[in-house]
Each structure stands twice: as C-alpha cells, then as structure tokens.
Amino acid sequence: MSDLNTQMPSGDDVTQRHDLKPAFSHDLFEQVLQRKNLQTAWNRVRANKGADGINGMTLDEFPAWAKAGHWKTVTTDLESGQYQPSPVRRIEIDKPDGGKRQPGIPTVTDRVIQQAIAQVLTPLFDPGFSKHSFGFRPGRNGQQAVKQVQSLIKEGRRFAVDVDFSKFFDRVNHDLLMTHLGRKVQDKRLLKLISQYLRAGIIDNAFYIESREAAPQGGPLSPLLANIMLNSLDQELEKRGHKFARYADDFSSLAKSRRTGERVLRCISYYLKNRLKLVVKTTESQFLGFTFRAGCIQWHPKTQLKFKQQVRRLTNRNWGVSMRFQLFKVNQFLRGWINYFGIAALRRSG
DNA sequence: AATGATCCAAC
RNA sequence: AUUGUUGGAUCAUU
C-alpha cells in the first residue's frame, strides 16, 4: 500500500533506488491491461504478421472480432480470473543446420496478452539480469557476446566450457520458474495467469498434449521466461568469479585451466542433467556461428557453407524474373548478412 | 522526433 | 507453409 511510499527516505537515497518500485508491484495486472499497453502489444503482434493459432483466427480477422465485444469479454474474464488461455498449435520448422525445432503458436488473442505481459515484466526483470547474458535482451546482441568471448581468450583463457541448453526448456520446473517470478511479481492474479500459460498445453495434429514441464517456445513471453530461468545460473557463476557469455541457451565459459573449466561444469550440473557438456581448447570452441583461432574471430565452417548455398540459390536464374530484380534481391541479402558476420573481418588484433 | 514496409543474423 | 524475442541494414511516409 501507500505506506511503502512513506518509508522512502527523502534525500540522496531516493535517487539510488529509483529503479525499485515496490509500491507498484501489486498493481502489475492493471498495468498489463492498460489500454495503451494493450494497443502497443497488438501493434507488435500485427507487425509480426504471424500465423493463426489453434482457433484459426487470423490477424486480419482479429480487429473485427475484438470490436464485436469479444475483447471486452476477454478483459472481464482476465480481471475475474475466469480467462483460460488456449493451447498452442505445434508446428515443425527446419533449422539451418539440419535439425528441427517445434515451437507452439498461441492464438492471436493469447499473443496479444502475452506481449502485454512481456512489456510490463521486461523493465522489471531485465535490469537485474547478468551483464554476461546477451540473448533476447534490449540493447544487447550476439556480436557483443562473441566479442566478450574473444576478449576473455585474449586474457589467456585457453579452455572453453561449451554448453548447449537447448533441451533444457523441454523440462522446466514450473514451480521453480514461478518462484523466480514471485521474487519481483507480487500480483497473484498475474502469477496465476502466467502459470496458466505454462500449462495451457499443446495441440499436435489434433491431439492434445499436456505441458506439465515444458516451457512452450513461440509465445512473446517465452524468451523473457527463459532468461528468468537461467538468470539464477548466471548469478551463481558470477558469484564464483567464473567468466562466461550466454546467449539464450547457447553458453560458453572461458577458463585458464582445465581444472577450473571442470569446476564450471560442476557448478552448472543441475542445469545440465545428462546433456551435452564439454571442456575443449578455445581453438575448437564455437559460439553463435563463429570460431576463435589465432586470436581472430572467424566464420564457422558451417556458416561458410550456409552462405555459399544461399548465394547459389539466389543466383540460380531458372526462376523467370528480371535481372534487375534478382540483383536487387542479392544485394539485399548480402547487405544483411555482411552486417552480422562483418565483425569477423574486423577485430584481428591480438 | 515518430511509424510503415523489405531484408539479415543469433537463439 | 513458419511462432517468438533481440540486434542490425535499407527504403518509404507526416
């Protein structure tokens, strides 16, 4: 209540605590449902041009549906705790490296609600995340993570602990995640809603699958929840002085000795269970599409192969369009690609 | 200062 | 057909 405000000392302390807002944390559910917040959430969902969820409603159909009074029903249900999120629609997409990913597509309505939640929770949680965490976070990107690894190697750390947490999110303890959320979210209604999203389930070819453990990927809230889960890992490693960079579920820690590297592994063993874990020389390490050899950041061989294949696909001209348009497409492609992988060419000091 | 579209990458 | 976050490039508009 407002007595929390009266506890705030006047003077210097206030400026140091400007990022903490205990007086508002009970109020988060209202913040989520603010008209302006919902509007920007919808704008984002629409801009993504995503596919329809399990109820088959497309982005084009949504505005009319919402205007017809259905959105009013949704908000009143949300406020009364009666709202039930729909299961996600499971799809399968090929990864560039040949593997498969199976994200779930929430309905348009649920995407708007999740996005609205994410917009409120991100400013609450992101400032508390580790400076060594680079994935899915505002103002941060993969290049920064790669450069971080590069500079750690330059400090003489020759051993890389390479870990892939990609299967980690298939088995996430919902209670533990809710505990982490509860540290900053006091609003019980919001906690309950997020919990419902975790358990909403999956429809795979008309068959319903429970989601008692999995953290379904594909919703606007999912990346933030992933970072909240692995933030405890980051904090633990930092407390012990280990040096690392994490980009979502891709992780690399650099150590000066194999022994220290193995200590890192023990530290994160809870998160690993039986999953892939390695301590290798940094020259054999790979991270976010790059390798680190002779003090340089280089393209990973797989990245080079992918690049060549893409260029060949674009320059194969059996697809009767004008030369001019084709040239435009190739230029567009090269611009974006070089923009990301261009850092390999720079940074050859060391 | 905004906001709309196209595209690229990481996961 | 293919969801999502984040970063970036380009173009366009008041």
Coordinates of C-alpha atoms (C1' of nucleotides) in Angstrom, one line a residue:
Chain A
M1 CA 0.0 0.0 0.0
S2 CA 0.9 3.6 0.2
D3 CA 2.8 3.2 3.5
L4 CA 5.7 1.8 1.4
N5 CA 6.0 5.3 -0.1
T6 CA 6.3 6.9 3.3
Q7 CA 9.2 4.7 4.1
M8 CA 11.2 6.1 1.3
P9 CA 13.8 8.4 2.8
S10 CA 14.0 11.9 1.3
G11 CA 17.4 12.9 0.0
D12 CA 20.2 11.0 -1.6
D13 CA 18.9 7.5 -1.1
V14 CA 15.9 8.1 -3.3
T15 CA 18.0 8.7 -6.4
Q16 CA 19.9 5.5 -5.8
R17 CA 16.7 3.5 -5.5
H18 CA 14.8 5.0 -8.5
D19 CA 14.8 1.6 -10.3
L20 CA 13.0 -0.1 -7.5
K21 CA 9.2 0.3 -7.4
P22 CA 7.9 -1.8 -4.5
A23 CA 4.8 0.4 -4.3
F24 CA 3.6 -0.6 -7.7
S25 CA 4.3 -4.3 -7.8
H26 CA 0.9 -5.3 -6.5
D27 CA -0.5 -3.3 -9.4
L28 CA 1.1 -5.1 -12.3
F29 CA -2.1 -6.8 -13.5
E30 CA -3.7 -3.4 -14.1
Q31 CA -0.5 -2.2 -15.9
V32 CA -0.8 -5.2 -18.3
L33 CA -4.4 -4.3 -19.0
Q34 CA -3.8 -0.6 -19.5
R35 CA -5.4 0.5 -22.8
K36 CA -2.1 1.9 -24.1
N37 CA -0.1 -1.2 -23.2
L38 CA -2.6 -3.4 -25.0
Q39 CA -2.6 -1.2 -28.0
T40 CA 1.2 -1.4 -28.4
A41 CA 1.0 -5.1 -27.8
W42 CA -1.5 -5.5 -30.6
N43 CA 0.6 -3.3 -32.9
R44 CA 3.5 -5.6 -32.3
V45 CA 1.6 -8.8 -32.9
R46 CA 0.1 -7.4 -36.1
A47 CA 3.5 -6.2 -37.3
N48 CA 5.0 -9.7 -36.9
K49 CA 2.5 -11.0 -39.5
G50 CA 2.4 -14.3 -37.7
A51 CA 0.1 -17.3 -38.5
D52 CA -3.1 -18.2 -36.8
G53 CA -3.3 -20.3 -33.6
I54 CA -5.5 -23.2 -32.7
N55 CA -8.8 -21.4 -33.2
G56 CA -7.9 -20.5 -36.7
M57 CA -8.4 -16.7 -36.3
T58 CA -6.0 -14.7 -38.5
L59 CA -4.6 -11.3 -37.8
D60 CA -6.9 -9.8 -40.4
E61 CA -10.0 -11.2 -38.6
F62 CA -8.9 -10.1 -35.1
P63 CA -9.8 -6.4 -35.1
A64 CA -13.4 -7.0 -36.2
W65 CA -13.7 -9.9 -33.7
A66 CA -12.3 -7.7 -30.9
K67 CA -14.6 -4.8 -31.8
A68 CA -17.6 -7.1 -31.8
G69 CA -17.4 -7.2 -28.0
H70 CA -15.3 -10.3 -27.7
W71 CA -12.3 -8.4 -26.4
K72 CA -14.5 -7.0 -23.7
T73 CA -15.3 -10.5 -22.6
V74 CA -11.6 -11.4 -22.6
T75 CA -10.7 -8.5 -20.3
T76 CA -13.5 -9.1 -17.9
D77 CA -12.6 -12.8 -17.8
L78 CA -9.0 -11.8 -17.1
E79 CA -10.0 -9.5 -14.3
S80 CA -12.2 -12.0 -12.7
G81 CA -9.7 -14.8 -13.1
Q82 CA -12.0 -16.8 -15.4
Y83 CA -9.9 -16.5 -18.5
Q84 CA -8.5 -19.7 -19.9
P85 CA -5.6 -19.5 -22.3
S86 CA -5.8 -21.7 -25.4
P87 CA -3.3 -24.5 -26.1
V88 CA -0.6 -23.7 -28.6
R89 CA -0.6 -25.1 -32.1
R90 CA 2.6 -27.2 -32.6
I91 CA 4.5 -26.7 -35.8
E92 CA 7.8 -28.1 -37.0
I93 CA 10.4 -26.0 -38.7
D94 CA 13.7 -27.0 -40.1
K95 CA 16.8 -25.4 -38.6
P96 CA 19.6 -24.2 -40.9
D97 CA 21.9 -26.9 -39.5
G98 CA 19.5 -29.7 -40.4
G99 CA 17.9 -30.1 -37.0
K100 CA 14.2 -29.5 -36.2
R101 CA 12.5 -27.1 -33.9
Q102 CA 8.9 -27.4 -32.7
P103 CA 7.6 -24.1 -31.4
G104 CA 4.0 -23.7 -30.5
I105 CA 1.8 -20.9 -31.9
P106 CA -0.6 -19.3 -29.4
T107 CA -3.8 -17.8 -30.7
V108 CA -3.7 -14.2 -31.8
T109 CA -5.6 -13.2 -28.6
D110 CA -3.0 -15.0 -26.4
R111 CA -0.1 -13.5 -28.3
V112 CA -1.6 -10.0 -27.6
I113 CA -2.0 -10.8 -23.9
Q114 CA 1.5 -12.4 -23.6
Q115 CA 3.1 -9.5 -25.4
A116 CA 1.3 -7.1 -23.0
I117 CA 2.7 -9.1 -20.0
A118 CA 6.2 -9.1 -21.5
Q119 CA 6.1 -5.3 -21.9
V120 CA 5.4 -4.9 -18.2
L121 CA 7.8 -7.6 -17.0
T122 CA 10.8 -6.8 -19.1
P123 CA 11.6 -3.4 -17.4
L124 CA 11.1 -5.1 -14.1
F125 CA 13.4 -8.1 -14.7
D126 CA 15.9 -7.0 -17.3
P127 CA 17.9 -4.6 -15.2
G128 CA 18.6 -7.4 -12.7
F129 CA 20.0 -9.8 -15.3
S130 CA 23.7 -10.6 -15.7
K131 CA 25.9 -8.4 -17.8
H132 CA 27.2 -11.7 -19.3
S133 CA 23.8 -12.6 -20.6
F134 CA 23.2 -11.3 -24.2
G135 CA 20.3 -13.2 -25.7
F136 CA 16.7 -11.8 -26.1
R137 CA 17.6 -8.6 -24.2
P138 CA 17.1 -5.0 -25.2
G139 CA 20.3 -3.2 -26.2
R140 CA 22.2 -6.5 -26.5
N141 CA 23.2 -8.7 -29.4
G142 CA 25.2 -11.7 -30.5
Q143 CA 28.2 -9.7 -31.6
Q144 CA 28.7 -8.4 -28.1
A145 CA 28.7 -11.9 -26.8
V146 CA 31.2 -13.1 -29.3
K147 CA 33.5 -10.1 -28.6
Q148 CA 33.2 -10.9 -24.9
V149 CA 34.4 -14.4 -25.5
Q150 CA 37.2 -13.1 -27.7
S151 CA 38.5 -10.7 -25.1
L152 CA 38.4 -13.5 -22.4
I153 CA 40.5 -15.7 -24.7
K154 CA 42.9 -12.8 -25.1
E155 CA 43.3 -12.7 -21.3
G156 CA 44.9 -16.1 -21.6
R157 CA 41.9 -18.3 -21.0
R158 CA 42.6 -21.3 -23.2
F159 CA 39.8 -23.6 -22.1
A160 CA 36.2 -23.2 -23.2
V161 CA 33.3 -24.8 -21.5
D162 CA 30.8 -25.1 -24.3
V163 CA 27.3 -26.0 -23.3
D164 CA 24.1 -26.3 -25.3
F165 CA 21.0 -25.8 -23.1
S166 CA 18.6 -26.2 -26.0
K167 CA 16.9 -29.3 -24.5
F168 CA 16.7 -27.5 -21.1
F169 CA 13.4 -25.8 -21.9
D170 CA 11.7 -29.1 -22.7
R171 CA 11.9 -29.9 -19.0
V172 CA 11.4 -26.8 -16.9
N173 CA 10.2 -27.0 -13.4
H174 CA 7.1 -24.7 -13.4
D175 CA 7.2 -24.2 -9.6
L176 CA 10.8 -23.1 -9.7
L177 CA 10.0 -20.6 -12.5
M178 CA 7.1 -19.3 -10.6
T179 CA 9.3 -18.9 -7.5
H180 CA 11.7 -16.8 -9.6
L181 CA 8.8 -14.7 -10.9
G182 CA 7.4 -14.2 -7.4
R183 CA 10.5 -12.5 -6.3
K184 CA 9.6 -9.4 -8.3
V185 CA 5.9 -10.1 -9.1
Q186 CA 3.7 -9.8 -6.0
D187 CA 0.5 -9.6 -8.0
K188 CA -1.2 -13.0 -7.5
R189 CA -3.5 -12.6 -10.5
L190 CA -0.6 -12.0 -12.9
L191 CA 1.3 -15.0 -11.4
K192 CA -1.7 -17.2 -11.9
L193 CA -2.2 -16.1 -15.5
I194 CA 1.5 -16.8 -16.3
S195 CA 1.2 -20.2 -14.6
Q196 CA -1.9 -20.9 -16.8
Y197 CA 0.1 -20.1 -19.9
L198 CA 2.8 -22.5 -18.9
R199 CA 0.2 -25.3 -18.5
A200 CA -2.0 -24.4 -21.4
G201 CA -0.9 -27.4 -23.4
I202 CA -0.2 -28.2 -27.0
I203 CA -2.3 -29.4 -29.9
D204 CA -0.2 -31.6 -32.2
N205 CA -2.2 -32.8 -35.2
A206 CA -5.5 -32.6 -33.4
F207 CA -4.0 -34.5 -30.4
Y208 CA -3.8 -32.6 -27.0
I209 CA -0.6 -32.8 -25.1
E210 CA -0.2 -31.6 -21.6
S211 CA 2.6 -29.2 -20.8
R212 CA 3.4 -30.0 -17.2
E213 CA 7.1 -29.5 -17.5
A214 CA 7.9 -27.9 -20.8
A215 CA 8.1 -24.2 -21.3
P216 CA 6.4 -23.8 -24.7
Q217 CA 8.5 -21.8 -27.1
G218 CA 6.9 -19.5 -29.6
G219 CA 4.9 -17.0 -27.4
P220 CA 6.0 -13.4 -26.9
L221 CA 6.6 -14.1 -23.2
S222 CA 8.8 -17.2 -23.7
P223 CA 12.2 -15.5 -24.3
L224 CA 11.8 -13.5 -21.1
L225 CA 10.8 -16.5 -19.1
A226 CA 13.9 -18.4 -20.4
N227 CA 16.2 -15.6 -19.3
I228 CA 14.5 -15.5 -15.9
M229 CA 15.1 -19.3 -15.5
L230 CA 18.8 -19.1 -16.5
N231 CA 19.4 -15.9 -14.6
S232 CA 19.9 -18.0 -11.4
L233 CA 22.7 -19.9 -13.3
D234 CA 24.3 -16.6 -14.3
Q235 CA 24.2 -15.3 -10.8
E236 CA 25.7 -18.5 -9.4
L237 CA 28.6 -18.4 -11.9
E238 CA 29.3 -14.7 -11.3
K239 CA 29.3 -15.2 -7.5
R240 CA 32.1 -17.8 -8.0
G241 CA 34.0 -15.5 -10.3
H242 CA 33.7 -17.6 -13.5
K243 CA 33.9 -15.8 -16.8
F244 CA 31.4 -16.6 -19.5
A245 CA 29.0 -15.4 -22.1
R246 CA 25.4 -16.7 -22.5
Y247 CA 23.1 -16.1 -25.5
A248 CA 19.8 -17.7 -24.7
D249 CA 20.6 -21.4 -24.4
D250 CA 24.0 -21.1 -26.0
F251 CA 26.7 -20.8 -23.4
S252 CA 30.5 -20.5 -23.4
S253 CA 32.7 -20.1 -20.3
L254 CA 36.4 -19.5 -20.6
A255 CA 38.9 -20.8 -18.0
K256 CA 42.7 -20.6 -17.6
S257 CA 43.0 -24.3 -16.7
R258 CA 41.1 -27.5 -17.5
R259 CA 40.5 -27.9 -13.7
T260 CA 38.7 -24.5 -13.5
G261 CA 36.7 -25.5 -16.5
E262 CA 35.6 -28.6 -14.8
R263 CA 34.6 -26.6 -11.8
V264 CA 32.3 -24.5 -14.0
L265 CA 30.8 -27.8 -15.2
R266 CA 30.1 -28.9 -11.7
C267 CA 28.6 -25.5 -10.9
I268 CA 26.1 -25.8 -13.7
S269 CA 25.5 -29.5 -13.4
Y270 CA 22.0 -29.0 -12.1
Y271 CA 21.0 -27.3 -15.3
L272 CA 22.7 -30.0 -17.4
K273 CA 21.5 -33.3 -16.1
N274 CA 22.8 -35.6 -18.9
R275 CA 23.0 -33.1 -21.6
L276 CA 25.9 -32.2 -23.8
K277 CA 28.8 -30.8 -21.9
L278 CA 32.4 -30.2 -23.0
V279 CA 35.6 -28.6 -21.9
V280 CA 37.7 -28.0 -25.0
K281 CA 40.6 -25.9 -26.2
T282 CA 39.4 -22.5 -27.3
T283 CA 40.6 -23.2 -30.8
E284 CA 37.9 -25.9 -31.0
S285 CA 35.2 -23.8 -29.5
Q286 CA 32.3 -22.4 -31.4
F287 CA 29.8 -19.8 -30.4
L288 CA 26.9 -18.1 -32.3
G289 CA 28.3 -19.1 -35.7
F290 CA 31.9 -18.1 -35.0
T291 CA 35.2 -19.8 -34.1
F292 CA 38.2 -18.3 -32.4
R293 CA 41.5 -19.1 -33.9
A294 CA 44.9 -17.3 -33.8
G295 CA 43.3 -14.5 -31.8
C296 CA 40.8 -13.8 -34.5
I297 CA 37.0 -14.2 -34.8
Q298 CA 36.3 -16.3 -37.8
W299 CA 33.3 -17.7 -39.5
H300 CA 32.5 -21.3 -38.5
P301 CA 32.8 -23.7 -41.5
K302 CA 29.1 -24.4 -41.3
T303 CA 28.4 -20.7 -41.6
Q304 CA 30.6 -20.5 -44.7
L305 CA 28.8 -23.5 -46.2
K306 CA 25.4 -22.0 -45.5
F307 CA 26.5 -18.7 -47.0
K308 CA 27.6 -20.4 -50.3
Q309 CA 24.4 -22.3 -50.5
Q310 CA 22.3 -19.2 -50.1
V311 CA 24.2 -17.3 -52.7
R312 CA 23.9 -20.2 -55.1
R313 CA 20.2 -20.4 -54.5
L314 CA 19.8 -16.6 -55.2
T315 CA 21.9 -16.6 -58.3
N316 CA 20.3 -19.7 -59.8
R317 CA 18.3 -18.0 -62.5
N318 CA 15.8 -20.6 -63.6
W319 CA 13.1 -18.6 -61.8
G320 CA 12.0 -16.2 -64.6
V321 CA 12.2 -12.8 -63.1
S322 CA 14.0 -9.8 -64.3
M323 CA 17.8 -9.5 -64.0
R324 CA 17.3 -6.2 -62.2
F325 CA 15.0 -7.7 -59.5
Q326 CA 17.4 -10.6 -58.9
L327 CA 20.3 -8.2 -58.5
F328 CA 18.2 -6.3 -56.0
K329 CA 17.5 -9.4 -54.0
V330 CA 21.1 -10.5 -53.9
N331 CA 22.2 -7.0 -52.8
Q332 CA 19.5 -7.0 -50.1
F333 CA 20.7 -10.4 -48.9
L334 CA 24.4 -9.5 -48.9
R335 CA 23.7 -6.3 -47.0
G336 CA 22.0 -8.0 -44.1
W337 CA 24.4 -10.9 -44.0
I338 CA 27.6 -8.9 -44.0
N339 CA 26.0 -6.7 -41.4
Y340 CA 26.1 -9.5 -39.0
F341 CA 29.1 -11.5 -39.9
G342 CA 31.2 -8.5 -40.8
I343 CA 32.7 -8.4 -37.4
A344 CA 34.8 -11.4 -38.4
A345 CA 36.7 -9.2 -40.8
L346 CA 37.3 -6.5 -38.1
R347 CA 39.0 -7.2 -34.9
R348 CA 42.0 -9.0 -36.0
S349 CA 44.2 -7.5 -33.3
G350 CA 45.8 -9.9 -30.8
Chain B
dA1 C1' 11.2 13.2 -33.1
dA2 C1' 7.7 9.5 -34.8
dT3 C1' 5.8 4.7 -37.9
dG4 C1' 5.2 1.8 -42.0
dA5 C1' 7.5 -2.0 -45.2
dT6 C1' 11.5 -5.1 -47.0
dC7 C1' 15.6 -8.0 -45.6
dC8 C1' 19.8 -10.3 -42.5
dA9 C1' 21.6 -12.8 -38.1
dA10 C1' 21.6 -15.2 -33.3
dC11 C1' 18.8 -18.4 -30.3
Chain C
rA1 C1' 3.5 -23.4 -45.2
rU2 C1' 6.9 -21.0 -40.2
rU3 C1' 5.8 -19.0 -33.8
rG4 C1' 8.7 -15.8 -30.8
rU5 C1' 12.4 -12.3 -28.7
rU6 C1' 16.6 -9.3 -29.6
rG7 C1' 20.2 -6.7 -32.5
rG8 C1' 21.2 -4.6 -37.2
rA9 C1' 20.8 -2.8 -42.5
rU10 C1' 17.8 -0.4 -46.2
rC11 C1' 13.7 2.1 -48.1
rA12 C1' 9.3 5.0 -47.5
rU13 C1' 5.8 8.4 -45.3
rU14 C1' 3.8 13.3 -41.8

